[in-house]
Coordinates of C-alpha atoms and ligand atoms in Angstrom, one line a residue:
Chain A
M69 CA -67.6 69.3 -86.9
R70 CA -68.2 69.7 -83.3
A71 CA -70.4 67.0 -83.2
L72 CA -67.3 64.7 -84.1
A73 CA -65.0 66.2 -81.9
K74 CA -67.3 65.1 -79.0
P75 CA -69.7 62.2 -80.1
F76 CA -70.8 62.0 -76.4
R77 CA -72.5 65.4 -75.7
I78 CA -75.7 66.0 -76.1
D79 CA -77.3 68.1 -79.1
V80 CA -78.7 70.6 -77.0
E81 CA -80.1 72.4 -80.2
A82 CA -82.4 68.9 -81.1
V83 CA -83.4 68.8 -77.2
S84 CA -85.1 72.6 -77.5
S85 CA -86.4 72.0 -80.8
F86 CA -89.8 70.8 -81.5
L87 CA -88.4 68.3 -84.0
P88 CA -89.9 64.7 -83.4
S89 CA -86.8 62.8 -81.4
R90 CA -84.6 61.0 -83.5
A91 CA -85.5 57.7 -81.8
L92 CA -89.1 58.2 -83.6
R93 CA -88.6 58.1 -87.5
G94 CA -90.3 56.4 -90.3
W95 CA -86.5 55.2 -91.8
H96 CA -86.4 52.7 -88.4
G97 CA -89.6 51.0 -89.6
I98 CA -88.0 50.7 -93.6
L99 CA -84.5 49.6 -92.2
L100 CA -86.1 46.6 -90.0
L101 CA -87.9 45.9 -93.0
A102 CA -84.6 45.4 -95.1
L103 CA -82.9 43.7 -92.1
F104 CA -86.1 41.1 -92.1
L105 CA -85.9 40.2 -96.2
A106 CA -82.2 40.6 -96.3
S107 CA -82.2 37.6 -93.5
L108 CA -84.9 35.6 -95.4
A109 CA -82.7 35.6 -98.3
I110 CA -80.0 34.6 -96.7
A111 CA -82.2 31.8 -95.1
T112 CA -83.7 30.9 -98.1
A113 CA -79.9 30.8 -100.0
H114 CA -79.0 28.6 -97.0
A115 CA -81.7 26.1 -97.3
Q116 CA -81.6 25.6 -101.1
S117 CA -77.9 25.8 -101.0
G118 CA -78.4 22.3 -99.0
A119 CA -80.7 19.4 -100.8
A120 CA -82.4 20.5 -103.7
A121 CA -85.4 18.3 -102.8
G122 CA -85.2 18.9 -99.3
P123 CA -87.7 20.9 -96.9
P124 CA -89.4 24.1 -97.9
S125 CA -87.6 27.3 -97.8
P126 CA -87.7 28.9 -94.4
L127 CA -89.8 31.6 -96.2
A128 CA -92.5 29.3 -98.0
T129 CA -92.7 27.9 -94.5
L130 CA -93.3 31.7 -92.7
V131 CA -95.5 32.4 -95.6
E132 CA -97.8 29.0 -94.9
W133 CA -98.0 30.1 -91.3
I134 CA -98.3 33.7 -91.2
P135 CA -102.2 33.6 -91.0
F136 CA -102.0 31.1 -88.2
I137 CA -99.7 33.9 -86.6
L138 CA -101.9 36.6 -87.3
R139 CA -105.1 34.6 -85.6
G140 CA -102.7 34.6 -82.4
F141 CA -102.5 38.3 -83.0
L142 CA -106.0 39.2 -82.8
L143 CA -105.7 37.5 -79.4
N144 CA -102.7 40.0 -78.6
L145 CA -104.9 42.8 -79.5
G146 CA -107.8 41.4 -77.5
M147 CA -106.3 40.9 -74.3
S148 CA -104.7 44.5 -74.5
F149 CA -108.2 46.5 -75.2
L150 CA -109.3 44.6 -71.9
A151 CA -106.7 44.6 -69.7
M152 CA -106.6 48.5 -71.2
A153 CA -110.4 48.8 -70.2
I154 CA -109.8 47.4 -66.7
A155 CA -106.7 49.1 -65.5
T156 CA -108.0 52.4 -66.9
V157 CA -111.7 52.1 -65.0
L158 CA -109.8 50.3 -61.5
G159 CA -107.0 53.0 -61.8
I160 CA -109.1 56.3 -62.0
G161 CA -110.4 54.6 -58.9
L162 CA -107.1 53.8 -57.3
G163 CA -105.9 57.7 -58.1
L164 CA -108.8 59.0 -57.1
L165 CA -108.5 56.6 -53.6
Q166 CA -105.2 57.7 -52.8
L167 CA -106.6 61.3 -52.7
S168 CA -109.1 60.9 -50.3
R169 CA -109.1 62.5 -47.3
S170 CA -109.5 59.4 -45.1
R171 CA -106.6 57.4 -44.1
F172 CA -108.5 54.2 -44.5
L173 CA -108.9 55.0 -48.2
S174 CA -105.8 56.7 -49.5
L175 CA -103.3 54.3 -47.5
P176 CA -104.5 51.1 -48.8
A177 CA -105.0 52.8 -52.4
W178 CA -101.5 53.7 -51.9
L179 CA -100.1 50.4 -51.5
V180 CA -102.0 48.6 -53.8
T181 CA -100.4 51.0 -56.4
H182 CA -97.0 50.8 -55.4
L183 CA -97.3 47.0 -54.7
F184 CA -98.0 46.6 -58.7
R185 CA -96.0 49.5 -59.6
N186 CA -93.0 48.2 -58.5
S187 CA -93.4 44.1 -59.3
P188 CA -92.0 42.4 -62.7
W189 CA -94.8 41.9 -64.7
L190 CA -94.0 38.0 -65.2
V191 CA -94.3 37.2 -61.2
I192 CA -97.9 39.5 -61.0
L193 CA -98.8 36.8 -64.2
F194 CA -97.6 33.8 -62.2
V195 CA -99.0 34.8 -59.0
V196 CA -102.4 35.5 -60.5
M197 CA -102.2 32.2 -62.3
L198 CA -101.9 30.4 -59.3
L199 CA -104.5 32.5 -56.8
V200 CA -107.4 33.2 -59.3
P201 CA -109.3 30.0 -59.6
F202 CA -110.4 28.1 -62.5
E203 CA -113.7 28.4 -62.3
L204 CA -115.5 31.7 -60.5
Q205 CA -119.2 31.0 -59.0
L206 CA -121.7 33.5 -60.0
P207 CA -123.8 35.1 -57.1
G208 CA -126.9 34.3 -59.4
G209 CA -125.4 30.5 -59.1
G210 CA -124.0 30.0 -62.7
T211 CA -120.1 29.5 -63.0
F212 CA -117.6 31.4 -64.9
I213 CA -114.5 30.2 -66.6
M214 CA -111.9 31.6 -66.2
S215 CA -109.7 30.8 -68.9
D216 CA -106.2 31.3 -69.1
W217 CA -106.1 33.9 -71.5
L218 CA -108.8 35.9 -69.3
K219 CA -106.2 35.5 -66.2
A220 CA -103.3 36.9 -68.0
T221 CA -105.6 39.9 -69.2
F222 CA -106.4 40.2 -65.7
A223 CA -102.8 40.2 -64.5
F224 CA -101.6 42.7 -67.3
S225 CA -104.0 44.5 -66.2
L226 CA -102.6 45.2 -62.6
P227 CA -99.3 46.9 -63.2
V228 CA -101.2 49.0 -65.9
M229 CA -103.7 50.1 -63.4
A230 CA -101.4 50.8 -60.8
N231 CA -99.5 53.5 -63.4
V232 CA -102.5 54.9 -64.3
S233 CA -103.9 55.0 -60.4
E234 CA -100.4 57.5 -60.6
I235 CA -101.1 59.5 -63.8
V236 CA -104.6 60.3 -62.0
R237 CA -103.5 61.5 -58.8
G238 CA -100.3 62.9 -60.3
A239 CA -102.5 65.0 -63.0
I240 CA -105.3 65.6 -60.1
V241 CA -102.3 67.3 -57.7
S242 CA -101.0 69.3 -60.8
I243 CA -104.6 71.3 -61.0
P244 CA -103.7 74.8 -59.6
K245 CA -105.9 74.8 -56.2
G246 CA -107.2 78.0 -57.2
Q247 CA -109.5 75.8 -59.7
W248 CA -111.1 74.2 -57.0
E249 CA -111.4 77.3 -54.6
S250 CA -113.3 79.0 -57.5
A251 CA -115.3 76.0 -58.6
E252 CA -116.6 75.7 -55.1
S253 CA -117.2 79.8 -54.8
L254 CA -119.6 79.3 -57.7
A255 CA -121.5 76.5 -55.8
F256 CA -120.1 73.9 -57.5
T257 CA -119.9 70.4 -54.9
H258 CA -117.0 68.5 -54.4
G259 CA -118.3 65.8 -57.0
Q260 CA -119.2 68.1 -59.6
T261 CA -115.9 70.1 -59.2
L262 CA -114.2 66.6 -59.8
R263 CA -116.6 65.7 -62.5
W264 CA -116.7 69.2 -65.0
I265 CA -113.9 71.3 -63.5
I266 CA -110.7 69.0 -62.7
L267 CA -110.8 65.7 -64.6
P268 CA -111.5 67.3 -68.0
Q269 CA -108.2 69.0 -67.4
C270 CA -106.6 66.1 -65.7
V271 CA -107.4 64.2 -69.4
K272 CA -105.4 66.5 -71.6
R273 CA -102.3 65.9 -69.4
A274 CA -103.0 62.0 -68.4
I275 CA -103.9 61.1 -72.2
P276 CA -100.1 60.6 -73.4
P277 CA -98.7 58.6 -70.5
W278 CA -102.2 56.4 -70.6
M279 CA -101.2 55.9 -74.5
N280 CA -97.4 54.8 -73.5
W281 CA -98.8 52.6 -71.1
Y282 CA -100.9 50.9 -73.3
A283 CA -97.9 50.4 -76.0
L284 CA -96.1 49.0 -73.4
L285 CA -98.8 46.5 -72.1
T286 CA -99.2 45.3 -75.7
M287 CA -95.6 44.5 -75.8
A288 CA -96.1 42.3 -72.6
T289 CA -99.2 40.4 -73.7
P290 CA -96.8 37.8 -75.6
M291 CA -95.7 36.7 -72.2
A292 CA -98.9 34.6 -71.9
S293 CA -97.7 32.4 -74.2
I294 CA -95.1 30.6 -71.4
L295 CA -99.1 29.8 -69.9
G296 CA -100.0 28.4 -73.2
V297 CA -102.2 31.0 -74.2
R298 CA -102.1 30.8 -77.8
E299 CA -101.5 34.6 -79.3
A300 CA -98.7 35.5 -81.7
V301 CA -95.8 34.4 -80.3
G302 CA -97.0 31.3 -79.0
N303 CA -98.5 30.4 -81.7
G304 CA -94.9 31.2 -84.1
Q305 CA -93.4 28.7 -81.8
A306 CA -96.3 26.1 -82.2
A307 CA -95.6 26.6 -85.9
M308 CA -91.9 26.2 -85.8
E309 CA -92.4 23.0 -83.8
A310 CA -95.1 22.0 -86.6
A311 CA -92.8 22.7 -89.3
G312 CA -90.2 20.5 -88.2
A313 CA -88.1 22.8 -85.9
R314 CA -85.5 23.6 -88.0
P315 CA -83.0 25.9 -86.6
E316 CA -83.2 28.3 -89.9
L317 CA -86.6 29.1 -89.4
L318 CA -85.7 30.7 -85.9
V319 CA -84.4 33.9 -87.1
P320 CA -87.0 34.8 -89.6
F321 CA -89.8 33.8 -87.5
Y322 CA -88.8 35.8 -85.0
L323 CA -87.9 38.6 -87.3
F324 CA -91.5 38.4 -88.6
L325 CA -92.7 38.7 -84.9
L326 CA -90.8 41.9 -84.2
L327 CA -91.8 43.7 -87.3
L328 CA -95.9 42.8 -86.7
F329 CA -95.5 44.2 -83.3
F330 CA -93.6 47.1 -84.3
A331 CA -96.3 47.7 -87.1
Y332 CA -99.0 48.1 -84.6
I333 CA -97.3 49.7 -81.8
Y334 CA -94.6 51.9 -84.0
P335 CA -97.8 54.1 -85.1
I336 CA -99.6 54.7 -81.5
S337 CA -96.1 55.8 -80.0
I338 CA -95.7 58.6 -83.1
W339 CA -99.6 59.5 -82.6
T340 CA -98.7 59.7 -78.6
R341 CA -95.9 62.3 -79.8
M342 CA -97.9 64.3 -81.4
I343 CA -100.7 64.5 -79.1
E344 CA -97.7 65.7 -76.3
R345 CA -96.7 67.9 -78.7
K346 CA -100.0 69.6 -79.7
Y347 CA -100.7 69.8 -75.9
A348 CA -97.5 71.4 -75.1
V349 CA -98.1 74.2 -77.5
D350 CA -101.9 74.6 -76.5
S351 CA -101.0 75.6 -73.1
Chain B
M210 CA -130.8 94.9 -41.1
P211 CA -127.4 95.0 -43.0
L212 CA -126.7 92.2 -45.6
V213 CA -123.3 91.1 -44.2
S214 CA -122.9 91.6 -40.6
I215 CA -119.4 90.3 -39.2
K216 CA -119.2 90.3 -35.6
E217 CA -116.2 89.6 -33.4
V218 CA -114.8 87.4 -35.4
H219 CA -111.8 85.1 -35.1
K220 CA -109.6 83.0 -37.1
S221 CA -106.4 81.1 -36.6
F222 CA -104.4 79.2 -39.2
G223 CA -103.3 76.6 -36.5
K224 CA -101.3 78.9 -33.9
L225 CA -101.3 81.6 -36.1
E226 CA -104.0 83.9 -35.5
V227 CA -104.4 85.9 -38.2
L228 CA -108.1 87.5 -37.6
R229 CA -108.6 89.0 -34.3
G230 CA -112.0 90.1 -33.1
V231 CA -113.0 92.0 -36.4
S232 CA -116.3 93.5 -37.0
L233 CA -117.7 95.2 -39.9
D234 CA -121.2 95.9 -40.9
V235 CA -122.4 96.4 -45.0
K236 CA -125.4 97.4 -46.2
K237 CA -127.4 96.8 -49.3
G238 CA -125.9 98.6 -52.2
E239 CA -123.1 100.1 -50.5
V240 CA -119.6 100.0 -51.4
V241 CA -116.7 98.9 -48.7
C242 CA -113.2 99.0 -49.2
I243 CA -110.7 97.3 -46.9
I244 CA -107.3 98.2 -47.5
G245 CA -103.8 97.2 -45.0
P246 CA -100.4 96.2 -45.3
S247 CA -99.6 92.7 -46.4
G248 CA -100.1 89.9 -44.2
S249 CA -103.1 91.8 -42.1
G250 CA -105.7 89.6 -42.7
K251 CA -107.5 91.1 -45.5
S252 CA -107.8 88.1 -48.0
T253 CA -109.0 86.0 -45.0
L254 CA -111.4 87.9 -43.8
I255 CA -113.1 88.0 -47.3
R256 CA -112.4 84.1 -47.7
C257 CA -114.4 83.8 -44.7
I258 CA -117.4 86.0 -45.6
N259 CA -118.4 82.6 -48.6
G260 CA -117.5 80.1 -46.2
L261 CA -114.3 79.5 -48.0
N262 CA -112.5 79.8 -44.2
D263 CA -114.2 78.7 -41.7
I264 CA -113.6 81.0 -38.3
Q265 CA -113.2 79.7 -34.8
K266 CA -115.3 82.5 -33.0
G267 CA -117.7 85.2 -33.7
S268 CA -120.2 85.3 -36.2
I269 CA -120.9 86.2 -40.4
T270 CA -124.4 86.7 -41.4
V271 CA -125.4 87.3 -44.8
E272 CA -128.9 88.4 -45.7
G273 CA -129.6 87.2 -42.0
Q274 CA -128.3 83.4 -42.8
E275 CA -125.2 82.4 -39.9
V276 CA -122.2 81.6 -42.0
N277 CA -120.6 79.6 -38.9
D278 CA -123.0 77.3 -38.9
P279 CA -122.4 73.6 -39.2
K280 CA -125.7 73.1 -41.2
L281 CA -124.7 75.7 -43.6
D282 CA -126.9 75.5 -46.8
K283 CA -123.7 76.0 -48.7
L284 CA -125.6 76.5 -52.2
A285 CA -127.7 79.2 -51.2
L286 CA -124.9 81.0 -49.6
R287 CA -122.8 80.7 -52.8
K288 CA -125.9 81.8 -54.9
K289 CA -125.7 85.0 -52.5
V290 CA -122.1 86.0 -52.5
G291 CA -119.9 86.2 -55.7
I292 CA -116.2 86.6 -55.2
V293 CA -113.4 87.4 -58.1
F294 CA -109.6 86.4 -56.9
Q295 CA -106.6 88.1 -57.7
Q296 CA -105.4 85.2 -60.0
Y297 CA -108.5 85.1 -61.9
N298 CA -108.6 81.1 -62.0
L299 CA -110.7 81.2 -65.1
F300 CA -111.7 77.1 -66.1
P301 CA -108.9 77.2 -68.9
H302 CA -110.8 74.0 -70.8
K303 CA -113.6 76.6 -71.3
T304 CA -114.1 79.3 -73.6
A305 CA -115.3 82.6 -72.2
L306 CA -118.8 82.1 -72.6
E307 CA -118.8 78.4 -71.4
N308 CA -117.0 79.7 -68.0
V309 CA -119.8 82.3 -67.8
M310 CA -122.4 79.6 -68.2
M311 CA -121.0 76.6 -66.7
A312 CA -122.1 77.3 -62.8
P313 CA -125.7 78.2 -64.0
V314 CA -126.4 75.2 -65.9
K315 CA -124.5 72.6 -63.9
V316 CA -125.3 73.7 -60.2
L317 CA -128.2 75.6 -60.8
K318 CA -129.6 73.5 -63.0
E319 CA -130.8 76.1 -65.4
P320 CA -131.7 76.1 -69.0
K321 CA -129.1 76.8 -70.9
R322 CA -130.8 78.8 -73.7
E323 CA -131.8 81.0 -70.8
V324 CA -128.7 81.0 -69.6
E325 CA -126.7 81.4 -72.7
E326 CA -128.6 84.9 -73.5
R327 CA -127.8 86.0 -70.3
A328 CA -124.3 85.1 -70.5
R329 CA -123.8 86.8 -73.9
A330 CA -125.1 90.6 -72.0
L331 CA -122.7 89.8 -69.3
I332 CA -120.0 89.5 -71.5
A333 CA -121.0 92.3 -73.8
K334 CA -121.5 94.3 -69.9
V335 CA -118.1 93.5 -69.3
R336 CA -116.9 95.3 -72.8
L337 CA -115.9 91.3 -74.1
S338 CA -118.4 91.3 -77.0
G339 CA -116.4 89.1 -79.9
K340 CA -114.7 87.0 -77.0
E341 CA -117.3 84.6 -76.2
D342 CA -115.4 81.6 -78.0
V343 CA -112.1 82.5 -76.9
Y344 CA -110.2 80.0 -74.4
P345 CA -108.7 82.5 -71.2
G346 CA -105.3 81.3 -72.6
H347 CA -105.8 83.9 -75.4
L348 CA -107.1 86.4 -73.2
S349 CA -105.0 89.0 -71.7
G350 CA -105.0 89.3 -68.1
G351 CA -107.3 92.1 -68.0
Q352 CA -110.1 90.3 -70.1
Q353 CA -109.7 87.0 -68.0
Q354 CA -110.7 89.2 -65.1
R355 CA -113.4 90.6 -66.3
V356 CA -114.6 87.3 -67.8
A357 CA -114.0 85.9 -64.0
I358 CA -116.2 89.2 -63.2
A359 CA -119.3 88.0 -65.4
R360 CA -118.4 84.6 -64.4
S361 CA -119.5 85.4 -60.8
L362 CA -122.4 87.9 -61.8
A363 CA -124.1 85.0 -63.6
M364 CA -125.0 83.5 -60.7
R365 CA -126.9 86.6 -59.8
P366 CA -125.4 87.4 -56.3
D367 CA -126.3 89.7 -53.5
V368 CA -122.9 90.6 -53.2
M369 CA -119.7 90.6 -54.5
L370 CA -116.3 89.8 -52.9
F371 CA -113.0 91.5 -54.7
D372 CA -109.5 90.5 -53.5
E373 CA -107.3 92.3 -55.0
V374 CA -108.2 91.7 -58.4
T375 CA -106.0 93.9 -60.1
A376 CA -103.1 93.2 -58.1
A377 CA -101.7 91.0 -61.0
L378 CA -102.2 92.9 -63.8
D379 CA -100.3 95.4 -66.3
P380 CA -101.3 98.7 -65.6
E381 CA -102.8 99.1 -69.2
T382 CA -105.3 96.7 -68.1
V383 CA -106.3 97.6 -64.8
K384 CA -108.0 100.8 -65.7
E385 CA -110.8 98.6 -67.7
V386 CA -111.2 96.3 -64.7
L387 CA -111.6 99.1 -62.1
L388 CA -114.2 100.5 -64.7
T389 CA -116.3 97.5 -64.9
I390 CA -116.3 97.6 -60.9
K391 CA -117.4 101.2 -60.9
E392 CA -120.3 100.6 -63.0
L393 CA -121.5 97.3 -61.0
A394 CA -121.0 99.5 -58.1
A395 CA -123.2 102.3 -59.7
E396 CA -125.8 99.7 -60.8
G397 CA -126.3 99.6 -56.5
M398 CA -124.6 96.1 -56.4
T399 CA -123.0 95.5 -53.1
C400 CA -119.3 95.3 -53.1
I401 CA -116.6 94.1 -50.4
L402 CA -113.2 94.9 -52.4
V403 CA -110.0 94.3 -50.8
T404 CA -107.4 96.7 -52.9
H405 CA -104.2 98.3 -53.3
E406 CA -105.8 101.2 -55.8
M407 CA -105.9 103.9 -53.0
G408 CA -107.4 106.4 -55.8
F409 CA -110.1 104.2 -56.8
A410 CA -111.1 103.2 -53.3
R411 CA -111.5 106.9 -52.4
E412 CA -113.6 106.9 -55.5
V413 CA -116.1 104.3 -55.1
A414 CA -116.5 103.7 -51.6
D415 CA -118.8 104.5 -48.8
H416 CA -116.5 103.5 -46.2
V417 CA -113.0 102.2 -46.3
Y418 CA -111.8 100.0 -43.3
F419 CA -107.8 100.2 -42.4
T420 CA -106.5 96.6 -41.2
D421 CA -103.3 95.5 -39.3
R422 CA -102.2 92.4 -38.1
G423 CA -106.3 91.1 -38.0
V424 CA -107.6 93.9 -36.4
I425 CA -109.6 97.2 -37.6
V426 CA -107.6 99.8 -36.7
E427 CA -109.6 102.5 -38.4
H428 CA -112.6 103.3 -40.4
G429 CA -114.4 105.9 -42.2
P430 CA -115.9 107.5 -45.2
P431 CA -112.9 107.9 -47.5
E432 CA -112.5 111.4 -47.6
E433 CA -112.1 111.3 -44.1
L434 CA -109.6 108.4 -43.5
F435 CA -107.4 109.2 -46.5
T436 CA -107.4 112.7 -45.4
Q437 CA -107.1 112.9 -41.4
A438 CA -106.5 109.1 -40.6
K439 CA -106.0 109.3 -36.3
D440 CA -104.4 106.3 -36.1
E441 CA -100.3 106.2 -36.3
R442 CA -100.4 103.3 -38.1
T443 CA -103.1 104.4 -40.7
Q444 CA -100.9 107.5 -41.1
R445 CA -98.1 105.6 -41.8
F446 CA -99.6 103.1 -44.2
L447 CA -101.1 105.7 -45.9
S448 CA -97.5 107.4 -46.5
Q449 CA -96.2 104.6 -48.0
I450 CA -98.7 104.1 -50.6
F451 CA -99.2 108.1 -51.8
Ligands
ATP776 N1 -104.1 78.5 -45.5 C1 -103.6 79.3 -44.8 N2 -102.4 78.4 -43.7 C2 -101.8 79.1 -43.0 N3 -101.9 80.2 -42.9 C3 -102.4 80.9 -43.9 C4 -103.4 80.4 -44.8 N4 -103.7 81.6 -45.3 C5 -103.0 82.7 -44.9 N5 -102.2 82.4 -43.9 C6 -101.7 83.4 -43.2 O1 -102.3 84.4 -42.7 C7 -102.2 85.9 -42.9 C8 -102.7 86.6 -43.7 O2 -103.5 86.3 -44.8 P1 -103.6 86.9 -45.7 O3 -103.9 86.5 -47.2 O4 -105.5 87.1 -45.2 O5 -103.4 88.6 -45.8 P2 -103.6 89.5 -46.5 O6 -104.1 90.7 -45.8 O7 -104.6 89.3 -47.5 O8 -102.3 90.0 -47.9 P3 -101.8 90.0 -48.9 O9 -102.3 91.7 -49.2 O10 -100.3 89.8 -49.2 O11 -102.7 89.4 -49.6 C9 -100.1 85.5 -43.8 O12 -99.4 85.3 -42.6 C10 -100.3 84.3 -43.9 O13 -99.1 83.6 -44.1
MG777 MG1 -104.4 88.9 -50.1

């Protein structure tokens, strides 16, 4: 009753309980799936009502091209893994540098972090495309071909790196000073304290936001299609083109792509929430 | 030669001079208590002894090693000096046993098996057998503080510093921590304690120092200082406590 009378009030009980937020319930996936199937049915009916001996139905066209789209999706996954690895390694280093006692280290690290944290990913992508050469001369004398998908991967790793840097910095400063002091009193060196006492405690706090950024990164990878990288969305567009660029293909194809990414990222979100809640209960 | 020798130590934080010429000697096996009002510099003094705070003037030696030396071998100093803090500062991601084992294994690189044996014995000594695999978050304050004592002892120090180690505890758990320290003192461990527990100081201390505003106002054996304090500041402080 109360909820009906004041629909825009926040439901305080739901906020304070440990129930998963309503934004993340399994039935959302089912709803999307139903929506997708319904639209396919409509598109199919629409196509069949036209000419009996016309082109194959949108559903048939989509089914035919699904393997091609999935092959593209593998590239999305590959790009997301590689970019996350680069972002994690560089981000941890950058986060530590931000806390360095030397201004010559902390200031540039702070600058780089905030530059990439506060720029549109698409712009970063274009800048990397333009600035990174196609061929890299290796010190050994060989050349390394920077293909477009590698450049895009590197570009996506930069904003994530900047955010990992902030996650690491925030996690380290949240560790009480007493931890440093007791470690120092037990003869741990600075590096040993970081390695054995501080960073292990940071991992717990950092993992949920880190996973969150992985999800965002994965969702950003289709931007590479703008540059001709043949990932899932690019392949979907190419498939529609090849199938005669019929307008009735658009909705089923894009809904399929939506579901594809959703099916991969939604479980990661749920998992992130579970970890978050587990740590919240632990401490 | 005294085990710990503090001579004319001056220490400032910026413009604030916290220690203004403090001198005291602690012999091997002696138990020394430092008392005094809040802000008098007790914690600062004790932290200078193991080099957590540096000093501007004067000298502190531990077994003849000068603490106020830029070329100080910190590892050697910290092996000799153990410290226990008011807030326990256990490592929350490690069990009680791991907390005790960590420094000898990671810092001193001693064989894990030997260290574990010693750590278990230390945990038994502070009467926490059975809690070896429990994380600090699941221990009471008094239990955590005893793990912290065991953790310091695992480095086999020659002197132990205690900075108001019972100040954050419930009255029931204070007793068990004090008992542990008393036993340690009885075994001959050299102890320097900052404490507000006057009854305890009276019982275990060989010598009591009363500090106020960065200087030692008065010192002597507990029965003397507690009953016939000469300085008016000491008398006032003691009358507030008792
Ligand atoms: N790191 C620091 N930076 C600046 N001032 C400090 C620092 N540590 C201590 N002080 C100041 O030095 C003075 C003495 O502090 P200290 O902690 O040694 O007192 P204390 O005798 O231990 O008091 P308490 O009984 O409250 O623990 C206080 O005025 C305190 O504010
Ligand atoms: Mg203090």
